[in-house]
Amino acid sequence: MRQVFLDHQSSTPVLPEVFDAMRPYFTEYFGNASSLHQHGLRVRDALKRARQQMAALIGAESEEEIYFTSDGTESSNLAIKGAAYANERKGKHLVISATEHPSVMNSLEFLEKQGWTCTRVGVTPQGMIRLDELEAAITPQTVLVAVHHVNHDIGTIQPMREVGQICATKNVPLYVDCEASAGWLPIDVKEWGAAMVSFSPHRFYGPKGVGVLYRNRKARIVSVIHGGVQEGGRRAGTENIPAIVGGGVAAEIAQERLSQRVTHVAPLQKRLWEGLKLNVPYIQLNGPEPGPDRVATNLNLSTEFIEGEGQLLLCDMNGIAVASGSSCVSKSLKISHVLGAIGLDHALAQGNIIMTLGEANTEADIDYVVETFAKIASKLRGMSPMWDEFEHGVIDSVIAPTGRGKSFSQHAAEVSGKPAH
Amino acid sequence: MRQVFLDHQSSTPVLPEVFDAMRPYFTEYFGNASSLHQHGLRVRDALKRARQQMAALIGAESEEEIYFTSDGTESSNLAIKGAAYANERKGKHLVISATEHPSVMNSLEFLEKQGWTCTRVGVTPQGMIRLDELEAAITPQTVLVAVHHVNHDIGTIQPMREVGQICATKNVPLYVDCEASAGWLPIDVKEWGAAMVSFSPHRFYGPKGVGVLYRNRKARIVSVIHGGVQEGGRRAGTENIPAIVGGGVAAEIAQERLSQRVTHVAPLQKRLWEGLKLNVPYIQLNGPEPGPDRVATNLNLSTEFIEGEGQLLLCDMNGIAVASGSSCVSKSLKISHVLGAIGLDHALAQGNIIMTLGEANTEADIDYVVETFAKIASKLRGMSPMWDEFEHGVIDSVIAPTGRGKSFSQHAAEVSGKPAH
Amino acid sequence: MSETYTLYNSTVMEHFMNPRNMGDLKDADGVGEVGAAACGDIMKISIKIKDGRIEDARFKTFGCGSAIASSSMATELIKGRTIDEAMSFSNQEVVDALGGLPPVKIHCSVLAEEALKAALEDYVKRNPSAAAKAATTDSVAA
Amino acid sequence: MSETYTLYNSTVMEHFMNPRNMGDLKDADGVGEVGAAACGDIMKISIKIKDGRIEDARFKTFGCGSAIASSSMATELIKGRTIDEAMSFSNQEVVDALGGLPPVKIHCSVLAEEALKAALEDYVKRNPSAAAKAATTDSVAA
Ligand SMILES: Cc1ncc(COP(=O)(O)O)c(C=O)c1O
Ligand SMILES: Cc1ncc(COP(=O)(O)O)c(C=O)c1O
């Protein structure tokens, strides 16, 4: 069976060059960067090189602005809580977009329990932050604005330059989560005037176990993991040297191959969406059309009248790895809050499937996915009472309304006794 | 030149078997454990196996009690802050021993800023916690007691069973930092009645980038890194699968080879200390004599009249990797707080050297170290005004007092104008 | 990849991939459609009753793999049972017959139980005489 | 390991490994011993003065590698200077001559400056006539 990995947003394989670079740091150069002898000093050098590679990827001025954490989540936590605690005297208010990653959203919820307040700025149906609302949300007590570069679920590219200008005018530091864009879109921290930027190499063919936080010299943060004085006192704990070394090499390669990678995936993204649109009735793309407003790797789809997990499992049984933001695949039984924030009808949120492309995908892969996915959708619709009820005019389609029948959500609420969430 | 690595407390090389186990998880089995497809499910299986291996090493009942973090430091942070935040309603008081690792000490300092109070229980000159003080320190508001199994600097093994009994009697959960003991001493969480235990495989021939927190089902903690619902909702962020897999294998091997390893290093530890005692005048062992009260890997030495960094650098230039707790090697210019807590004279704290053994060390290594170290000590004493002043009866030795001259500390305070810290 | 890894055990996967009794029953004697407010799943079970026994059962499900497997298994299990027996059907039977479900998916089996009971209720409503007989069990009223 | 990694640059390492002017001066004209409260380092510099110039200088240091290197370099630098010149000696000279020190180790060079000034003070105290000449500079009194 053909194997097609279409979940590059979840993780990517480590490149052979990256693995080769990491390799000696497990067995031979195994020192701790805090040690003052050969073994420590050698890995310090390696750390510095990796910082330079990370700095180069995002246009940072100096490698001293790069801090290593364990992953993207920890970087978000450090950016949000680190800035909140460091600037408590100025105020206890933060502003974020409503479609930030849970690592940002939940860091904020934690702070809210400790007395901070937070404004969540709404987005358009395409997932674009509402700039006027952002501007209005910033108060003299605001110590941080957090707006991600690209949304992890729906691939929307945010207008970072405009966001940066608003923050600069209001003189509030800006944190940009670049986990879903680094390695796939050019990033220039200076152009945005970003105080902090985070990303994680395992999204661009680097290893897991390392996250990056860029912090502009002027931005004040305190650490959130306390202990020794590693990472300039901003992140305690023994550095994960092999992963950092590998991440640095992955960043260097990502910078070199960025346009080549995009040139490869962008046509596949279009081919996949065109193919699905043509072969699967009642399917919708969430977020912007492929083009300048959407990262070239991501398609976020809603297949109407069927649920996401079933689609995902049948894809998997056919060798196709995909993700879903439907409530059935989440451990909390809630749909992705991003789908809620763009105002997606619950029926469509339930049928959500996320496909994310990478450099190993081919046109033949795409054609196989289109063909297979059409079969899967029709198999699941054959089992779905909703498809039946749509065909009998009991409920109507959200994607292509016929004017007959009630809405899916109304029907679902009637049979379950409560509106779904 | 002979190369002798005597800094196993800082890190250990990854075993070939461990590396081989990790290897496929970089390039082939690169999935994210949150994914529901083949790539995710495969690594979930691997995660579960690693949890079982970790659970077995410490006598935990079930692998469901094992949580993965990024390192020992993060595990300490999660144990301390996680328990503090989760049990806030019961009280805001914690009790720790005065010689805990900075990851514990500084987590507490952070909580103290947020309104918690903490009692630091004193230790004997050998670094043993004072059980009567511990018992007296626990109040009805105490939500956690933290006592490490083995001290990272001086190798003292704490009376964990007695500590556990006190906590059980007082009905307060006990957290035991086993970073300096796991893989080198048997650990039985049930025997101690420990609520939490932490350790990190990079101290026993596993990889960096993974920490372990055992949490008994009954112990309440909340997460400190917020985001997705990985690790049972207690640690958000993409799991570092290769390191976890490698760590699991290292734990399994550590369990198998524990007594073999100890049988190897314990005689070397004795040989090293006997050799140094015989060949280096005015040298002192800090912490208990090699034997049942001291972990078999560690020697903590004070070479009088000379400072630690110079000793460390000259060791390094002679192929010998060691550590030091002197203020000159710390980024904060302070001596290790452990040396302060055991009441070590400042003069001796400044001349501190830490040697930690591992399975690759040989008798010939030890003899080389003894011989070389004797030369280093006499070279540095030749440069030291303190040695001179001791020989001229201006100051006296702490280790072997002659009754002539003032104390080093008094002299140092006089010439510097202030007492050192 | 040589080995196949699955989210659910092999029985659940088998019922998800090849569901039994999928579809609708023409001339059903009772139809129940229920939804799970928690996750948005919807399940419909149709039954055919003959001589006080469930002669046939079919399902249609909008939901995850375990919801589909649960309805497949539930319809298998209840065939041949008397109305009274079916009235005391519990989701645990589905869970057991499937060889277990992940904790977060137990509600799928509950949904199957509810869909079945709704279908029985529908039958009883349509057949008051049967209602009289079944009135001895409380679960109908609940 | 083929390459050698060092905590300090090669000049600092060289001065640490092979310190210049290590020892004491018999019949020193001035001896200064100072300590750094911050880290506990102690440095002693002895000087020999001839015709108003530092003819020779020696050090003994209890301290880290950069403290030893700083005292070695400082004694090298001051040889041949007049008392006045030496009075305005600054730690920055040591740092520069060593090709830089890590920020946290700059205080080692300060200690060398202080030890030298203490030795000069000692000389001046022992030789009031020289004191009269040097009185024009404030640094002595400081
Ligand atoms: C936009 C965004 N931010 C942060 C994270 C968290 O990163 P990690 O999984 O490396 O902890 C993710 C992960 O999916 C993400 O997509
Ligand atoms: C006793 C003890 N606890 C915790 C830690 C922190 O562990 P890590 O360096 O893996 O973050 C250390 C590290 O030296 C330690 O020795």
PDB file of C-alpha atoms and ligand atoms in Angstrom, chain A residues 237-238, chain B residues 9 71-73 76 101 103 150 152 177 179-180 200 202-203, ligand 2:
ATOM      1  CA  GLY A 237      18.476  22.460  33.499  1.00  0.00           C
ATOM      2  CA  THR A 238      21.037  20.441  31.596  1.00  0.00           C
TER       3      THR A 238
ATOM      4  CA  GLN B   9      27.705  13.601  38.087  1.00  0.00           C
ATOM      5  CA  ASP B  71      15.205  17.007  32.540  1.00  0.00           C
ATOM      6  CA  GLY B  72      15.777  16.603  36.244  1.00  0.00           C
ATOM      7  CA  THR B  73      15.370  20.312  36.796  1.00  0.00           C
ATOM      8  CA  SER B  76      11.879  19.136  40.431  1.00  0.00           C
ATOM      9  CA  HIS B 101      19.679  20.898  44.423  1.00  0.00           C
ATOM     10  CA  SER B 103      16.238  23.198  41.009  1.00  0.00           C
ATOM     11  CA  VAL B 150      21.721  11.503  47.562  1.00  0.00           C
ATOM     12  CA  HIS B 152      24.831  15.885  44.187  1.00  0.00           C
ATOM     13  CA  ASP B 177      14.961  13.962  44.149  1.00  0.00           C
ATOM     14  CA  GLU B 179      18.919  12.504  40.307  1.00  0.00           C
ATOM     15  CA  ALA B 180      22.198  11.720  42.061  1.00  0.00           C
ATOM     16  CA  SER B 200      17.158  11.799  34.778  1.00  0.00           C
ATOM     17  CA  HIS B 202      21.652  11.146  31.461  1.00  0.00           C
ATOM     18  CA  ARG B 203      23.215  10.360  34.848  1.00  0.00           C
TER      19      ARG B 203
HETATM   20  C1  LIG E   2      20.271  16.177  42.849  1.00  0.00           C
HETATM   21  C2  LIG E   2      19.970  16.844  41.557  1.00  0.00           C
HETATM   22  N1  LIG E   2      18.714  17.233  41.285  1.00  0.00           N
HETATM   23  C3  LIG E   2      18.377  17.829  40.138  1.00  0.00           C
HETATM   24  C4  LIG E   2      19.305  18.103  39.166  1.00  0.00           C
HETATM   25  C5  LIG E   2      18.903  18.776  37.897  1.00  0.00           C
HETATM   26  O1  LIG E   2      18.913  17.873  36.844  1.00  0.00           O
HETATM   27  P1  LIG E   2      19.167  18.274  35.310  1.00  0.00           P
HETATM   28  O2  LIG E   2      20.549  18.779  35.219  1.00  0.00           O
HETATM   29  O3  LIG E   2      18.951  16.993  34.571  1.00  0.00           O
HETATM   30  O4  LIG E   2      18.186  19.306  34.940  1.00  0.00           O
HETATM   31  C6  LIG E   2      20.631  17.734  39.398  1.00  0.00           C
HETATM   32  C7  LIG E   2      21.648  18.044  38.406  1.00  0.00           C
HETATM   33  O5  LIG E   2      22.803  18.127  38.662  1.00  0.00           O
HETATM   34  C8  LIG E   2      20.973  17.076  40.596  1.00  0.00           C
HETATM   35  O6  LIG E   2      22.216  16.675  40.830  1.00  0.00           O
END
